[in-house]
Amino acid sequence: QVQLVESGGGLVQAGGSLRLSCAASGRTNSRYAMGWFRQAPGKAREFVAAISRGGAGTIRADSVKGRFTISRDNAKNTVHLQMNSLKPEDTAVYYCAAGDFTSFERDYGYWGQGTQVTVSS
């Protein structure tokens, strides 16, 4: 019903920036809130940020407040995660998801395959 593809991951030095993008296709029609989650090796997937279907509301994890910004362009069916002041502990696979506007993984029904972000010290 909804397909999600992430892009923009890569290797960056601590203190640097990356901009992740998630392109949605299929039955979108601005029906869904969008979220970003991340998973480091050996750890559970954790919430990063979310944005409401209209783009007016956002939620961010405490660990990324002041550094990461989520935004969306409904005309292009795209959501972005601007990541600044990156730290080595931000290293993870980042996943885009579509669903309800919450911080809980269980409330998102559609997921991308993930994009690797590696931050070197």
XYZ file of N, CA and C in Angstrom:
363
model
N 0.830 -1.194 0.000
C 0.000 0.000 0.000
C 0.872 1.254 0.000
N 1.892 1.273 0.857
C 2.832 2.386 0.922
C 4.241 1.818 0.889
N 5.065 2.353 0.010
C 6.459 1.959 -0.081
C 7.345 3.137 0.317
N 8.367 2.866 1.119
C 9.250 3.905 1.629
C 10.693 3.554 1.294
N 11.443 4.538 0.809
C 12.846 4.347 0.460
C 13.669 5.469 1.057
N 14.626 5.105 1.924
C 15.503 6.085 2.553
C 16.748 6.322 1.710
N 17.323 7.508 1.853
C 18.581 7.830 1.199
C 19.294 8.910 2.006
N 20.565 9.116 1.716
C 21.321 10.184 2.348
C 22.276 9.756 3.435
N 22.261 8.483 3.800
C 23.183 8.010 4.818
C 24.604 7.967 4.303
N 25.541 7.785 5.219
C 26.940 7.716 4.847
C 27.847 7.876 6.036
N 29.109 8.143 5.758
C 30.131 8.331 6.786
C 30.409 9.810 6.965
N 30.400 10.264 8.214
C 30.649 11.668 8.509
C 31.462 11.772 9.795
N 32.262 12.817 9.906
C 33.045 13.047 11.116
C 32.173 13.645 12.216
N 32.547 13.381 13.458
C 31.833 13.972 14.588
C 31.774 15.486 14.436
N 30.600 16.043 14.713
C 30.385 17.470 14.551
C 29.846 17.854 13.197
N 29.842 16.919 12.265
C 29.351 17.184 10.926
C 27.851 17.011 10.805
N 27.372 17.095 9.567
C 25.939 17.043 9.303
C 25.614 16.082 8.175
N 24.409 15.541 8.218
C 23.850 14.736 7.145
C 22.372 15.060 7.030
N 21.838 14.909 5.833
C 20.409 15.101 5.600
C 19.846 13.816 5.002
N 18.998 13.138 5.756
C 18.356 11.930 5.286
C 17.036 12.270 4.613
N 16.692 11.493 3.600
C 15.427 11.677 2.905
C 14.689 10.359 2.836
N 13.369 10.428 2.806
C 12.517 9.261 2.686
C 11.451 9.564 1.652
N 11.467 8.817 0.560
C 10.494 8.997 -0.507
C 9.387 7.960 -0.374
N 8.150 8.422 -0.384
C 6.995 7.543 -0.259
C 6.283 7.409 -1.598
N 5.792 6.215 -1.871
C 5.018 5.969 -3.080
C 3.872 5.029 -2.755
N 2.933 4.905 -3.687
C 1.757 4.100 -3.446
C 0.629 4.958 -2.904
N -0.182 4.378 -2.017
C -1.327 5.081 -1.461
C -0.891 5.967 -0.306
N -0.502 7.189 -0.629
C -0.034 8.131 0.385
C -1.099 9.188 0.680
N -1.272 10.129 -0.230
C -2.303 11.162 -0.101
C -2.232 11.924 1.210
N -1.021 12.058 1.749
C -0.805 12.771 3.000
C -1.619 12.187 4.148
N -1.900 10.894 4.086
C -2.720 10.233 5.097
C -1.978 9.927 6.392
N -0.662 9.858 6.334
C 0.099 9.323 7.448
C 1.055 10.319 8.073
N 1.207 10.190 9.388
C 2.337 10.801 10.053
C 3.590 10.025 9.652
N 4.741 10.660 9.744
C 5.992 10.022 9.370
C 6.963 10.078 10.535
N 7.732 9.020 10.689
C 8.687 8.964 11.775
C 10.036 8.438 11.332
N 11.046 8.760 12.127
C 12.384 8.206 11.953
C 12.751 7.433 13.212
N 13.270 6.231 13.015
C 13.775 5.385 14.089
C 15.188 4.970 13.730
N 15.948 4.514 14.713
C 17.304 4.057 14.433
C 17.628 2.836 15.268
N 18.570 2.038 14.766
C 18.967 0.824 15.453
C 20.468 0.619 15.321
N 21.140 0.571 16.454
C 22.566 0.272 16.499
C 22.749 -1.230 16.675
N 23.899 -1.785 16.279
C 24.133 -3.229 16.421
C 23.935 -3.708 17.851
N 23.166 -4.778 18.012
C 22.934 -5.351 19.324
C 21.933 -4.608 20.183
N 21.328 -3.550 19.658
C 20.373 -2.769 20.423
C 19.006 -2.780 19.756
N 17.984 -2.465 20.526
C 16.631 -2.374 19.994
C 16.467 -1.102 19.176
N 15.531 -1.131 18.265
C 15.232 0.052 17.481
C 14.628 1.122 18.395
N 15.072 2.370 18.251
C 14.601 3.444 19.108
C 14.061 4.613 18.300
N 13.164 5.340 18.921
C 12.530 6.494 18.297
C 13.497 7.658 18.177
N 13.428 8.366 17.047
C 14.248 9.553 16.828
C 13.382 10.802 16.717
N 12.442 10.810 15.765
C 11.606 11.981 15.534
C 10.384 11.593 14.729
N 9.328 12.409 14.823
C 8.116 12.183 14.046
C 7.502 13.517 13.657
N 6.717 13.500 12.582
C 6.030 14.694 12.112
C 4.608 14.315 11.725
N 3.652 15.179 12.062
C 2.248 14.907 11.792
C 1.958 14.948 10.299
N 0.781 14.465 9.919
C 0.442 14.385 8.501
C 0.450 15.735 7.800
N 0.086 16.790 8.492
C 0.096 18.125 7.911
C 1.416 18.851 8.074
N 2.289 18.341 8.916
C 3.601 18.931 9.107
C 3.701 19.953 10.219
N 2.584 20.261 10.891
C 2.599 21.290 11.922
C 3.107 20.788 13.266
N 2.988 19.500 13.519
C 3.417 18.945 14.782
C 4.644 18.069 14.633
N 5.563 18.165 15.597
C 6.756 17.325 15.591
C 7.029 16.790 16.987
N 7.663 15.637 17.045
C 8.133 15.036 18.276
C 9.585 14.654 18.061
N 10.425 14.899 19.054
C 11.824 14.499 18.972
C 12.272 13.851 20.271
N 13.098 12.830 20.136
C 13.684 12.205 21.306
C 14.605 13.194 22.010
N 14.702 13.076 23.337
C 15.549 13.992 24.100
C 16.999 13.973 23.624
N 17.459 12.822 23.168
C 18.846 12.676 22.763
C 19.206 13.466 21.504
N 18.198 13.888 20.735
C 18.477 14.597 19.485
C 17.921 16.015 19.461
N 17.224 16.433 20.511
C 16.687 17.791 20.556
C 17.812 18.810 20.463
N 17.595 19.824 19.626
C 18.607 20.842 19.417
C 19.609 20.489 18.345
N 19.576 19.255 17.849
C 20.522 18.814 16.827
C 19.840 18.320 15.553
N 18.724 17.611 15.699
C 18.023 17.035 14.549
C 16.717 17.776 14.300
N 16.349 17.899 13.031
C 15.092 18.522 12.644
C 14.387 17.663 11.611
N 13.104 17.385 11.838
C 12.321 16.619 10.888
C 11.408 17.568 10.121
N 11.224 17.308 8.834
C 10.354 18.123 8.002
C 9.743 17.256 6.913
N 8.709 17.768 6.263
C 8.093 17.006 5.174
C 7.613 17.933 4.077
N 7.570 17.375 2.868
C 7.049 18.062 1.701
C 5.979 17.151 1.124
N 4.733 17.414 1.470
C 3.647 16.530 1.057
C 3.432 16.520 -0.456
N 3.747 17.624 -1.122
C 3.605 17.683 -2.569
C 4.543 16.696 -3.255
N 5.669 16.411 -2.615
C 6.647 15.478 -3.166
C 6.646 14.139 -2.446
N 5.737 13.970 -1.489
C 5.655 12.737 -0.698
C 7.009 12.364 -0.110
N 7.648 13.343 0.496
C 8.996 13.163 1.010
C 9.111 13.712 2.433
N 9.854 13.017 3.269
C 10.163 13.487 4.612
C 11.678 13.520 4.759
N 12.176 14.485 5.531
C 13.618 14.663 5.708
C 13.988 14.656 7.182
N 15.209 14.276 7.453
C 15.778 14.395 8.781
C 17.120 15.094 8.649
N 17.166 16.354 9.060
C 18.409 17.118 9.051
C 19.140 16.849 10.355
N 20.342 16.307 10.267
C 21.113 15.916 11.434
C 22.372 16.772 11.514
N 22.460 17.579 12.554
C 23.610 18.443 12.780
C 24.332 18.037 14.057
N 25.558 18.500 14.210
C 26.361 18.218 15.401
C 26.364 16.731 15.729
N 26.620 15.922 14.730
C 26.553 14.472 14.899
C 27.618 13.960 15.859
N 27.239 12.939 16.617
C 28.104 12.305 17.602
C 28.306 10.843 17.233
N 29.400 10.226 17.680
C 29.595 8.799 17.402
C 28.423 7.935 17.862
N 27.775 8.307 18.950
C 26.643 7.544 19.438
C 25.397 7.646 18.558
N 25.429 8.505 17.540
C 24.353 8.564 16.565
C 24.493 7.487 15.493
N 25.600 6.774 15.492
C 25.834 5.725 14.506
C 24.769 4.641 14.619
N 24.093 4.354 13.517
C 23.005 3.379 13.502
C 22.458 3.267 12.091
N 21.599 2.281 11.893
C 20.780 2.233 10.693
C 19.530 3.045 10.978
N 19.218 3.991 10.115
C 18.068 4.864 10.296
C 16.927 4.415 9.394
N 15.748 4.257 9.989
C 14.573 3.772 9.282
C 13.492 4.835 9.214
N 12.880 4.945 8.070
C 11.715 5.790 7.865
C 10.457 4.946 8.053
N 9.419 5.520 8.655
C 8.188 4.788 8.888
C 6.974 5.688 8.699
N 5.853 5.083 8.320
C 4.588 5.801 8.146
C 3.526 5.181 9.040
N 2.732 6.031 9.693
C 1.684 5.528 10.559
C 1.050 6.631 11.376
N 0.766 6.337 12.641
C 0.165 7.310 13.542
C 1.216 8.216 14.153
N 0.804 9.395 14.563
C 1.711 10.404 15.090
C 2.013 10.120 16.560
N 2.953 9.218 16.794
C 3.394 8.867 18.137
C 4.891 8.599 18.100
N 5.453 8.310 19.272
C 6.858 7.960 19.382
C 7.071 6.455 19.525
N 6.031 5.680 19.302
C 6.091 4.241 19.534
C 6.145 3.460 18.232
N 7.096 2.568 18.136
C 7.300 1.755 16.948
C 6.045 0.985 16.547
N 5.302 0.500 17.528
C 4.121 -0.324 17.262
C 3.012 0.425 16.529
N 3.043 1.751 16.516
C 2.002 2.545 15.884
C 2.291 2.856 14.420
N 3.410 2.369 13.912
C 3.783 2.591 12.517
C 3.656 1.296 11.730
N 2.896 1.342 10.647
C 2.607 0.140 9.884
C 3.460 -0.083 8.656
N 4.152 0.943 8.195
C 4.969 0.842 6.988
C 6.384 1.287 7.278
N 7.346 0.534 6.744
C 8.760 0.767 7.039
C 9.626 0.682 5.798
N 10.647 1.526 5.750
C 11.661 1.410 4.724
C 12.712 0.393 5.129
N 13.707 0.197 4.271
C 14.751 -0.789 4.523
C 15.912 -0.244 5.339
N 15.982 1.056 5.509
C 17.007 1.664 6.332
C 18.190 2.182 5.542
N 18.874 3.160 6.122
C 20.097 3.699 5.548
C 21.130 3.855 6.663
N 22.359 3.446 6.392
C 23.405 3.441 7.411
C 23.992 4.829 7.609
N 24.088 5.235 8.870
C 24.771 6.465 9.250
C 25.909 6.096 10.183
N 27.125 6.472 9.819
C 28.290 6.188 10.639
C 29.008 7.493 10.953
N 29.199 7.758 12.240
C 29.854 8.985 12.692
C 31.180 8.612 13.329
N 32.269 9.085 12.762
C 33.597 8.778 13.265
C 34.053 9.834 14.259
N 34.860 9.417 15.235
C 35.362 10.322 16.251
C 36.682 10.935 15.841
